[in-house]
Amino acid sequence: VVTTGPSPQAAGDPTPVVAAVDVGGTRVKAALVDRELAAVVSLTLATPAALGEPGRLVEAMALVVEQLATRAGQEGAGVDVVGCGVVVPGLVDEERGVAVLSANLGWRDLDVAEPLARRLGLRTVLGHDVRAGLLAERAVGAAAGADHALFVPVGTGIAGALMLEGHVLHVDGWAGELGHVVVEPGGPVCGCGARGCLEAVASAAAVERDYAALAGVHLSAEGVASRVEAGEPAAAAVWGRAVEALARAVAMTVTLTGVDLVLVGGGLAQSGRTLLDPLTCQVDSALTFQRRPRIVRAALGDRAGCLGAACLGWGVVR
Amino acid sequence: VVTTGPSPQAAGDPTPVVAAVDVGGTRVKAALVDRELAAVVSLTLATPAALGEPGRLVEAMALVVEQLATRAGQEGAGVDVVGCGVVVPGLVDEERGVAVLSANLGWRDLDVAEPLARRLGLRTVLGHDVRAGLLAERAVGAAAGADHALFVPVGTGIAGALMLEGHVLHVDGWAGELGHVVVEPGGPVCGCGARGCLEAVASAAAVERDYAALAGVHLSAEGVASRVEAGEPAAAAVWGRAVEALARAVAMTVTLTGVDLVLVGGGLAQSGRTLLDPLTCQVDSALTFQRRPRIVRAALGDRAGCLGAACLGWGVVR
């Protein structure tokens, strides 16, 4: 256990909560979350190894949920766990509750929702981390009240989720792969095998790679952002390339879908206006007749996935 | 009146039909269409001038519907007109029944559905020509049984409509502007003011322009397609650029939305395999982990808009 969340509940009538778990490449974030999407108890763990082996993911999730319940007891938070939501990256079949593919976490066709429901004795739902994150941003974050939104977490990789007409698109699990839209034809080779994907040009990893190549120094993307703010030309050149690529991908998404709100999340968004101001400016100038999207920083940071899992959990309980 | 459709109905019990009208840049296509989407009577007219002037579009539509009814009487087709659907290009607010903007047809904020309903004494609905065309392709065309589809009519311009999870996206009228996705950054200037839009590179007009520039001869896009088939290098070069641009736009749409069926329509699709074979091949090679879409020719040709108007008409009647 790396960190522990707050325990705002005093003992008393048990609070109905769902267990929410976000399985990431390096960390698992979990919480017991009430109906108002407040975390009553939360945990962050290192992601266990070999989750692709049979039964391993389900067992790990069950242990996390039990830990949450124990923690709630220790902290005197009276809770009644009424359901469970788990979100994972990669390709997810939400209808069947199957984690279809994650190259990063090394699994393929893991049946999750049904065996975990049996193991926990709780209604359980499996979802996609970024799509669920957008649900949470809509419920209590930067997309509150919106009908349409694009959520783009820009970190080591670049993911995406699209809400249109009040509905987050799944399309059999394939919707939202903004990171693999080609923005620089013939550009850098991407992990997926194509050239010039957004992720290969504008992710934190790409910014770090480009800065190291240009300046001969390895800095984190946050470090590069600081040097941009300090007016360093090499940092500005590297940053400018990433911003231009993001602007192209956003403009293209706006043109194709008509989405009018863009939430930028992930590590790169922590630089705030250093990213958002030039991005907004370039998207505006790339568009002609199209309506301009509002481009804002996502509100929930690295809690989006876990709160999204809670949204899904409450969805099956209600 | 330029052409007249068939009149397959013999006199007898009146057939319930909707009046369906597709207002294009050069022609108006209209028909009385039965529940099975068969046209009982149809007309094609030259598009009247000055449709942007107050009341002009509504009056023209009303006259067309009256002509259809007269024609049905003359042909002994006993019909009972129970509703009306009108589709137009440009930006359309389907909810309010307002034709918001068409640069091509020269109008802005024309109130259509309500005044036309009053004039005709029929339930009347206004829709977007390409989105309605996709509805018709789904009902009786190449998207029958599909949950997801991209419809791309490639003619003088390039439009688009997206159906995802069984629903054709509107997004306040802004969805589907595939023709204005940038596929050649810094490329030819588009009518919209941007550079390198798909429409500026791959429309029939762009193919004709590029061929004239390269070969010094003006040919129609169909003529260029014939020369491609005959193995002429200049034609192949021009065609190849258009196909590559279309493949980029399709690959991008597949990556972003997960759509798994692409219907190519409009004049350029009349060349059949000359367009579809290299397009399919290039889309396949542009994608990596994504699922491959089926790419087919749209089935309804220039009847898609009118039959789509009928789908909308039947939608408000039922």
XYZ file of C-alpha atoms in Angstrom:
636
model
C 0.000 0.000 0.000
C 1.494 3.269 -1.139
C -1.054 5.877 -0.066
C -4.290 6.040 1.867
C -7.190 8.345 1.132
C -9.223 10.360 3.614
C -11.978 8.806 5.708
C -14.515 11.611 5.997
C -17.312 9.341 7.303
C -17.862 8.979 11.016
C -19.242 5.684 12.310
C -23.027 5.465 12.177
C -25.538 4.142 9.659
C -23.574 2.265 7.033
C -23.053 4.305 3.871
C -23.871 2.434 0.651
C -20.727 2.383 -1.490
C -19.381 0.641 -4.562
C -15.885 -0.776 -4.770
C -14.076 0.926 -7.650
C -10.766 -0.281 -9.061
C -8.625 1.255 -11.822
C -5.902 -1.109 -13.038
C -3.086 0.868 -14.673
C 0.260 -0.096 -16.120
C 2.168 0.750 -12.936
C -0.465 1.395 -10.242
C -3.825 0.091 -9.138
C -6.095 2.790 -7.693
C -9.035 1.617 -5.665
C -11.701 3.210 -3.505
C -15.043 2.724 -1.840
C -17.173 5.419 -3.430
C -20.550 6.717 -2.331
C -23.495 7.717 -4.509
C -22.228 11.290 -4.790
C -18.918 9.910 -6.138
C -16.989 10.826 -3.005
C -14.281 8.302 -2.049
C -14.893 7.114 1.528
C -11.706 5.025 1.643
C -9.017 4.754 -1.015
C -5.860 2.768 -1.729
C -3.064 2.881 -4.270
C -1.009 -0.268 -4.891
C 1.747 -1.213 -7.286
C 0.233 -3.211 -10.141
C 0.787 -6.930 -9.392
C 2.912 -8.872 -11.889
C 1.632 -11.425 -14.405
C -1.998 -10.308 -14.382
C -2.420 -12.068 -17.730
C -2.181 -15.505 -16.130
C -5.493 -17.322 -15.634
C -7.432 -16.129 -12.602
C -4.700 -13.701 -11.511
C -6.507 -10.451 -12.335
C -9.775 -11.575 -10.721
C -7.965 -12.744 -7.568
C -5.973 -9.500 -7.344
C -9.144 -7.422 -7.717
C -10.921 -9.470 -5.042
C -8.035 -8.923 -2.622
C -8.088 -5.187 -3.295
C -11.818 -5.026 -2.576
C -11.323 -6.978 0.654
C -8.497 -4.625 1.656
C -10.772 -1.654 1.068
C -13.456 -3.156 3.291
C -10.905 -3.919 6.021
C -9.534 -0.407 5.804
C -13.020 1.045 6.086
C -13.572 -1.035 9.246
C -10.250 0.116 10.743
C -11.102 3.730 10.041
C -14.547 3.408 11.554
C -16.232 4.233 8.247
C -19.442 2.217 8.325
C -19.986 1.096 4.742
C -22.237 -1.307 2.899
C -20.518 -2.431 -0.310
C -23.309 -2.903 -2.833
C -21.493 -3.334 -6.137
C -18.149 -3.268 -7.895
C -16.688 -1.544 -10.949
C -13.289 -2.362 -12.437
C -11.659 -0.466 -15.289
C -8.673 -1.512 -17.365
C -6.802 -0.115 -20.368
C -6.647 -1.627 -23.837
C -9.469 -3.257 -25.710
C -12.447 -4.021 -23.468
C -15.689 -5.788 -24.258
C -17.945 -4.121 -21.714
C -21.004 -6.127 -22.670
C -19.397 -9.502 -21.992
C -17.165 -8.213 -19.168
C -13.999 -9.379 -20.920
C -10.600 -7.654 -20.976
C -9.877 -8.441 -24.622
C -6.343 -7.158 -25.076
C -3.730 -5.098 -23.322
C -0.269 -5.144 -24.882
C 0.987 -3.086 -21.931
C -0.403 -5.338 -19.171
C 0.123 -8.510 -21.190
C -3.307 -10.065 -21.259
C -5.712 -11.372 -23.849
C -9.362 -12.403 -23.455
C -9.555 -12.354 -19.664
C -13.042 -13.047 -18.384
C -13.341 -10.574 -15.492
C -16.833 -9.373 -14.623
C -18.571 -12.705 -14.127
C -15.914 -14.575 -12.080
C -15.250 -11.474 -9.976
C -18.984 -11.073 -9.296
C -19.093 -14.698 -8.139
C -15.933 -14.320 -6.035
C -17.207 -11.129 -4.338
C -20.922 -11.901 -4.245
C -21.521 -8.441 -5.732
C -22.881 -7.104 -8.997
C -19.721 -6.313 -10.916
C -19.013 -4.482 -14.142
C -15.860 -4.188 -16.256
C -15.116 -1.038 -18.224
C -12.471 0.864 -20.125
C -10.340 3.253 -18.066
C -10.553 6.284 -20.346
C -14.204 5.909 -21.320
C -15.072 5.466 -17.657
C -12.906 8.485 -16.829
C -15.009 10.561 -19.203
C -18.162 9.351 -17.410
C -16.659 10.613 -14.152
C -15.624 13.936 -15.724
C -19.205 14.290 -16.873
C -20.643 13.402 -13.479
C -18.420 15.528 -11.232
C -15.670 17.023 -13.391
C -14.926 19.282 -16.328
C -17.622 17.840 -18.608
C -20.474 18.433 -16.141
C -23.608 19.333 -18.083
C -22.005 18.688 -21.480
C -23.636 16.610 -24.223
C -20.485 16.201 -26.276
C -16.857 15.868 -25.159
C -13.510 14.507 -26.232
C -11.311 13.325 -23.336
C -7.611 13.056 -24.216
C -5.235 11.902 -21.500
C -1.718 12.735 -22.711
C 0.819 10.713 -20.754
C 3.398 8.111 -21.727
C 0.842 7.191 -24.359
C -2.204 9.032 -25.680
C -5.682 7.608 -25.301
C -9.080 9.047 -26.050
C -12.777 8.787 -25.365
C -15.645 10.482 -27.138
C -19.033 11.403 -25.750
C -21.534 12.468 -28.404
C -25.188 13.269 -27.779
C -24.847 12.341 -24.129
C -23.463 8.895 -24.818
C -19.857 7.690 -24.439
C -19.044 5.698 -27.585
C -17.879 2.094 -27.281
C -18.315 0.747 -30.832
C -17.536 -2.824 -29.759
C -14.586 -1.511 -27.724
C -12.820 0.134 -30.674
C -13.839 3.795 -30.265
C -11.493 6.581 -29.269
C -7.979 5.580 -30.341
C -6.965 9.189 -30.915
C -3.323 8.363 -30.099
C -3.084 6.356 -33.302
C -4.491 8.902 -35.689
C -1.718 9.858 -38.121
C -0.812 13.532 -37.741
C 2.622 13.512 -39.401
C 2.505 11.266 -42.490
C 5.917 9.565 -42.709
C 6.761 10.757 -39.175
C 8.308 8.845 -36.247
C 7.578 5.140 -35.878
C 4.911 4.429 -33.271
C 4.712 1.461 -30.917
C 1.750 0.232 -32.992
C 3.931 -0.081 -36.082
C 2.563 2.870 -38.047
C 4.392 6.150 -38.682
C 3.420 9.606 -37.461
C 0.700 8.590 -34.992
C -0.257 11.334 -32.527
C 1.205 9.223 -29.709
C 4.569 9.008 -31.501
C 4.739 12.798 -31.817
C 2.942 14.376 -28.863
C 3.024 11.983 -25.892
C 5.164 12.756 -22.854
C 7.516 10.012 -24.070
C 7.784 11.653 -27.513
C 8.471 15.077 -25.986
C 11.220 13.560 -23.802
C 12.727 11.714 -26.785
C 12.678 14.792 -29.026
C 14.168 17.022 -26.337
C 16.970 14.543 -25.641
C 17.719 14.367 -29.375
C 17.762 18.143 -29.794
C 19.330 19.315 -26.531
C 21.397 16.244 -25.630
C 19.891 16.188 -22.124
C 17.226 13.855 -20.813
C 14.421 15.717 -19.049
C 10.920 14.676 -18.074
C 8.077 16.224 -20.081
C 7.358 18.415 -17.031
C 10.979 19.523 -17.143
C 10.664 20.393 -20.812
C 7.482 22.367 -20.026
C 9.407 24.396 -17.409
C 12.078 25.218 -19.972
C 9.374 26.284 -22.425
C 8.081 28.679 -19.757
C 11.656 29.931 -19.278
C 11.849 30.694 -23.009
C 14.451 28.103 -24.006
C 14.412 27.751 -27.816
C 15.108 23.975 -27.940
C 12.298 23.277 -25.500
C 9.986 25.596 -27.432
C 10.745 23.770 -30.687
C 10.024 20.350 -29.183
C 6.900 21.590 -27.407
C 5.677 23.332 -30.542
C 5.827 20.106 -32.524
C 3.764 18.278 -29.890
C 1.211 21.098 -29.670
C 0.875 21.244 -33.455
C 0.256 17.500 -33.594
C -2.346 17.678 -30.821
C -4.023 20.619 -32.559
C -4.277 18.623 -35.786
C -5.813 15.643 -34.021
C -8.276 17.842 -32.131
C -9.238 19.831 -35.241
C -9.783 16.602 -37.137
C -11.965 15.201 -34.366
C -14.011 18.395 -34.203
C -14.473 18.392 -37.983
C -15.500 14.754 -38.137
C -17.731 14.590 -35.069
C -18.779 18.152 -34.219
C -17.602 17.727 -30.606
C -17.520 21.115 -28.845
C -15.635 20.394 -25.611
C -12.135 18.953 -25.276
C -10.762 17.792 -21.919
C -6.996 17.408 -21.902
C -5.693 15.181 -19.120
C -2.635 13.150 -18.231
C 0.859 14.290 -17.319
C 1.260 16.809 -20.131
C -1.872 18.692 -19.018
C -0.233 19.399 -15.658
C 1.673 22.161 -17.418
C -1.695 23.950 -17.634
C -1.681 27.036 -19.839
C 1.733 26.175 -21.291
C -0.111 23.456 -23.173
C -3.686 24.751 -23.367
C -3.060 28.298 -24.594
C -1.081 27.446 -27.739
C -3.278 24.398 -28.332
C -6.458 26.483 -28.265
C -4.872 29.069 -30.524
C -3.756 26.483 -33.091
C -7.050 24.605 -33.096
C -8.861 27.903 -33.679
C -6.662 28.767 -36.621
C -6.919 25.250 -38.114
C -10.715 25.456 -38.231
C -12.658 27.515 -40.753
C -16.466 27.112 -40.823
C -16.545 24.599 -37.946
C -17.703 25.609 -34.498
C -14.846 26.164 -32.038
C -14.507 23.716 -29.176
C -13.855 24.818 -25.632
C -10.489 23.275 -24.646
C -9.955 22.793 -20.908
C -7.895 20.774 -18.513
C -9.597 17.618 -17.228
C -10.644 18.109 -13.592
C -10.164 14.719 -11.963
C -6.495 14.041 -12.711
C -5.415 10.481 -11.957
C -8.675 9.830 -10.028
C -10.739 9.862 -13.225
C -10.413 6.129 -13.917
C -11.278 5.032 -10.380
C -14.247 7.412 -10.142
C -15.307 6.212 -13.585
C -15.221 2.629 -12.279
C -17.502 3.843 -9.490
C -19.899 5.394 -12.062
C -20.055 2.023 -13.802
C -20.516 0.225 -10.490
C -23.397 2.470 -9.483
C -24.827 1.991 -12.981
C -25.313 -1.755 -12.456
C -26.546 -1.384 -8.887
C -29.271 1.147 -9.639
C -39.511 18.288 -65.274
C -36.472 16.399 -66.480
C -37.356 12.775 -65.807
C -40.261 10.748 -64.543
C -40.010 7.628 -62.460
C -41.960 4.394 -62.869
C -45.532 4.006 -61.685
C -45.651 0.392 -60.582
C -48.966 0.762 -58.688
C -52.226 -0.071 -60.429
C -55.383 1.800 -59.374
C -57.105 0.306 -56.319
C -57.020 0.983 -52.592
C -54.950 4.115 -52.044
C -51.392 3.314 -51.003
C -50.165 5.327 -47.991
C -47.081 7.257 -49.072
C -44.877 10.080 -47.848
C -43.738 12.919 -50.068
C -39.932 12.936 -50.118
C -37.843 15.784 -51.507
C -34.054 16.053 -51.846
C -32.909 19.591 -52.628
C -29.477 19.500 -54.269
C -27.241 22.183 -55.743
C -28.416 21.545 -59.312
C -31.400 19.197 -59.067
C -34.394 18.566 -56.842
C -35.348 14.886 -56.613
C -38.785 14.114 -55.301
C -40.965 11.045 -54.943
C -44.024 9.603 -53.282
C -42.586 6.682 -51.338
C -44.421 3.796 -49.726
C -43.699 2.116 -46.396
C -41.285 -0.331 -48.036
C -39.328 2.655 -49.417
C -40.412 2.012 -52.989
C -41.010 5.166 -55.046
C -44.566 5.098 -56.443
C -44.108 8.285 -58.461
C -40.949 10.350 -58.864
C -39.801 13.615 -60.399
C -36.517 15.355 -61.012
C -36.473 19.127 -61.480
C -33.796 21.746 -61.940
C -33.204 23.451 -58.582
C -35.175 26.740 -58.578
C -33.165 29.958 -58.263
C -32.987 32.180 -55.175
C -34.176 29.598 -52.673
C -32.595 31.696 -49.934
C -35.261 34.401 -50.286
C -37.985 34.382 -47.629
C -40.670 31.779 -48.250
C -39.149 30.641 -51.547
C -37.905 27.217 -50.433
C -41.157 26.354 -48.659
C -43.252 27.444 -51.657
C -41.040 25.478 -54.071
C -41.302 22.350 -51.902
C -45.085 22.709 -51.678
C -45.359 22.954 -55.475
C -43.192 19.865 -55.884
C -45.398 17.887 -53.515
C -48.507 19.054 -55.393
C -46.919 18.046 -58.700
C -46.190 14.596 -57.290
C -49.809 14.165 -56.241
C -51.061 15.357 -59.651
C -48.674 12.988 -61.378
C -49.875 10.107 -59.243
C -53.472 10.912 -60.224
C -52.555 11.067 -63.940
C -50.807 7.730 -63.729
C -53.712 6.105 -61.919
C -51.592 5.405 -58.839
C -54.022 5.704 -55.947
C -52.065 7.247 -53.108
C -52.781 8.747 -49.731
C -50.030 11.239 -48.836
C -49.629 10.981 -45.063
C -46.443 12.950 -44.375
C -43.497 14.790 -45.871
C -39.706 14.653 -45.547
C -37.363 17.230 -47.058
C -33.574 16.981 -47.036
C -31.080 19.708 -47.833
C -27.275 20.028 -47.783
C -25.231 22.213 -45.459
C -25.843 22.800 -41.797
C -29.282 21.621 -40.693
C -30.984 21.868 -37.306
C -33.239 18.844 -37.528
C -34.832 19.426 -34.136
C -36.097 22.905 -34.991
C -36.635 22.117 -38.681
C -34.337 24.945 -39.768
C -31.936 24.980 -42.744
C -29.173 26.851 -40.926
C -26.598 27.421 -43.651
C -25.803 26.396 -47.195
C -23.052 28.360 -48.913
C -23.795 26.462 -52.112
C -27.549 27.128 -52.171
C -27.198 30.572 -50.650
C -29.407 30.407 -47.599
C -29.149 31.059 -43.895
C -31.601 30.230 -41.110
C -34.559 29.214 -43.246
C -37.473 27.958 -41.189
C -38.712 25.014 -43.278
C -40.477 22.217 -41.407
C -43.166 24.203 -39.621
C -44.308 26.523 -42.442
C -44.222 23.650 -44.926
C -46.296 21.478 -42.592
C -48.857 24.281 -42.366
C -48.844 24.875 -46.124
C -49.306 21.168 -46.907
C -51.436 20.158 -43.953
C -49.035 17.240 -43.412
C -46.590 16.231 -40.708
C -43.292 17.415 -42.128
C -39.677 16.904 -41.164
C -36.452 18.555 -42.369
C -33.199 16.605 -42.489
C -29.657 16.596 -43.815
C -29.198 15.013 -47.242
C -26.186 12.812 -46.405
C -27.306 11.746 -42.923
C -30.718 10.889 -44.381
C -28.995 9.041 -47.237
C -27.235 6.877 -44.678
C -30.604 6.097 -43.062
C -31.836 4.921 -46.457
C -28.678 2.865 -47.082
C -29.297 1.228 -43.735
C -32.962 0.569 -44.479
C -32.707 -0.802 -48.026
C -29.116 -0.357 -49.174
C -25.507 -1.289 -48.512
C -25.641 -0.727 -44.743
C -28.585 -3.086 -44.162
C -28.143 -4.823 -40.828
C -25.095 -2.740 -39.862
C -24.668 -1.052 -36.483
C -21.824 1.205 -37.554
C -21.160 2.855 -40.925
C -19.384 5.783 -42.524
C -21.107 7.103 -45.658
C -18.836 9.183 -47.905
C -20.335 10.614 -51.081
C -17.424 11.747 -53.263
C -18.657 14.165 -55.917
C -17.894 17.805 -56.693
C -17.465 18.060 -52.928
C -17.026 15.427 -50.245
C -19.560 15.002 -47.474
C -19.916 12.416 -44.767
C -22.259 10.843 -42.274
C -21.487 8.503 -39.411
C -23.702 5.873 -37.875
C -22.352 4.459 -34.611
C -24.162 1.983 -32.387
C -27.223 2.096 -34.606
C -27.597 5.850 -34.453
C -26.753 8.425 -37.148
C -24.845 11.218 -35.426
C -26.155 14.783 -35.660
C -24.231 16.588 -32.892
C -26.287 19.777 -33.288
C -25.915 19.483 -37.073
C -22.089 19.524 -37.037
C -21.223 15.835 -37.353
C -19.672 14.241 -40.404
C -17.674 16.920 -42.226
C -15.135 14.395 -43.500
C -14.456 16.532 -46.596
C -12.799 19.139 -44.384
C -10.460 16.863 -42.478
C -6.897 17.847 -43.366
C -5.130 14.985 -45.162
C -2.268 16.932 -46.784
C -0.954 19.533 -44.333
C 0.018 22.579 -46.420
C -1.777 21.090 -49.453
C -4.142 22.753 -51.948
C -6.436 25.543 -50.739
C -9.967 24.344 -50.087
C -13.189 26.275 -50.649
C -13.517 26.501 -46.861
C -10.269 28.469 -46.610
C -8.082 25.767 -45.062
C -5.289 23.902 -46.844
C -5.147 20.201 -47.656
C -8.751 19.279 -46.812
C -9.849 15.908 -48.184
C -12.282 17.737 -50.497
C -9.448 19.836 -51.947
C -7.432 16.704 -52.785
C -9.826 13.855 -53.531
C -13.152 15.258 -54.809
C -14.146 14.835 -58.457
C -13.349 18.537 -58.894
C -9.852 18.049 -57.420
C -9.178 15.041 -59.666
C -10.249 17.064 -62.710
C -8.098 20.032 -61.668
C -5.033 17.858 -61.016
C -5.405 15.987 -64.293
C -5.751 19.204 -66.279
C -2.617 20.566 -64.582
C -0.590 17.412 -65.249
C -1.854 16.320 -68.667
C -2.955 19.692 -70.087
C -6.388 18.257 -70.996
C -9.660 18.776 -69.187
C -11.464 15.515 -68.536
C -14.299 14.611 -66.189
C -13.384 12.477 -63.168
C -15.068 9.556 -64.946
C -12.839 10.232 -67.953
C -9.771 10.204 -65.697
C -10.960 6.890 -64.190
C -11.186 5.388 -67.708
C -7.613 6.457 -68.416
C -6.509 4.918 -65.124
C -8.072 1.656 -66.284
C -6.255 2.042 -69.620
C -2.960 2.351 -67.725
C -2.142 5.989 -68.500
C 0.608 7.161 -66.120
C -0.643 10.759 -65.681
C -4.126 9.541 -64.822
C -2.681 6.953 -62.434
C -0.656 9.633 -60.644
C -3.652 11.918 -60.190
C -5.917 9.046 -59.147
C -3.295 7.719 -56.745
C -3.138 11.039 -54.902
C -6.920 11.083 -54.473
C -7.005 7.462 -53.309
C -4.202 8.067 -50.812
C -6.050 11.060 -49.374
C -9.293 9.099 -49.088
C -7.437 6.220 -47.450
C -5.962 8.589 -44.847
C -9.354 10.056 -44.034
C -10.966 6.624 -43.796
C -8.136 5.196 -41.663
C -8.378 8.174 -39.342
C -12.135 7.782 -39.006
C -11.776 4.066 -38.289
C -9.095 4.747 -35.668
C -11.080 7.454 -33.929
C -14.531 5.891 -34.026
C -14.084 2.142 -34.581
C -16.484 2.194 -37.538
C -16.303 -1.116 -39.456
C -18.230 -0.400 -42.660
C -17.506 2.324 -45.203
C -19.958 3.155 -47.998
C -18.406 5.167 -50.797
C -20.927 7.001 -52.947
C -21.124 9.926 -55.350
C -19.689 10.309 -58.830
C -16.228 8.956 -58.045
C -17.665 5.667 -56.734
C -19.183 5.013 -60.166
C -15.728 3.873 -61.239
C -16.307 0.872 -58.943
C -13.246 -1.267 -58.353
C -10.931 1.341 -59.899
C -11.555 3.308 -56.728
C -12.487 0.649 -54.173
C -9.672 -1.858 -54.755
C -6.724 0.497 -54.194
C -8.647 2.300 -51.432
C -9.233 -0.936 -49.523
C -5.617 -1.944 -49.990
C -4.292 1.394 -48.705
C -6.637 1.552 -45.742
C -5.555 -1.978 -44.784
C -1.900 -1.054 -44.909
C -2.435 2.208 -42.996
C -4.029 0.375 -40.061
C -2.082 -1.691 -37.535
C -3.978 -3.032 -34.482
C -7.335 -1.560 -35.570
C -10.059 -3.764 -36.982
C -10.371 -3.539 -40.770
C -13.497 -1.938 -42.161
C -15.408 -3.417 -45.060
C -15.307 -0.815 -47.858
C -18.129 -1.042 -50.387
C -19.924 1.071 -52.941
C -23.093 2.727 -51.653
C -26.132 0.993 -53.144
C -28.662 3.750 -53.705
C -26.704 6.139 -55.909
C -28.359 9.528 -56.377
C -31.625 8.197 -54.892
C -30.138 7.990 -51.380
C -31.108 11.533 -50.351
C -34.709 11.265 -51.560
C -35.213 7.821 -49.982
C -33.605 9.193 -46.814
C -36.160 12.030 -46.837
C -38.825 9.305 -47.057
C -37.263 7.504 -44.040
C -37.520 10.750 -42.087
C -41.079 11.328 -43.312
C -42.169 7.854 -42.228
C -40.390 8.439 -38.925
C -42.678 11.338 -37.985
C -45.813 9.660 -39.278
C -45.449 6.378 -37.406
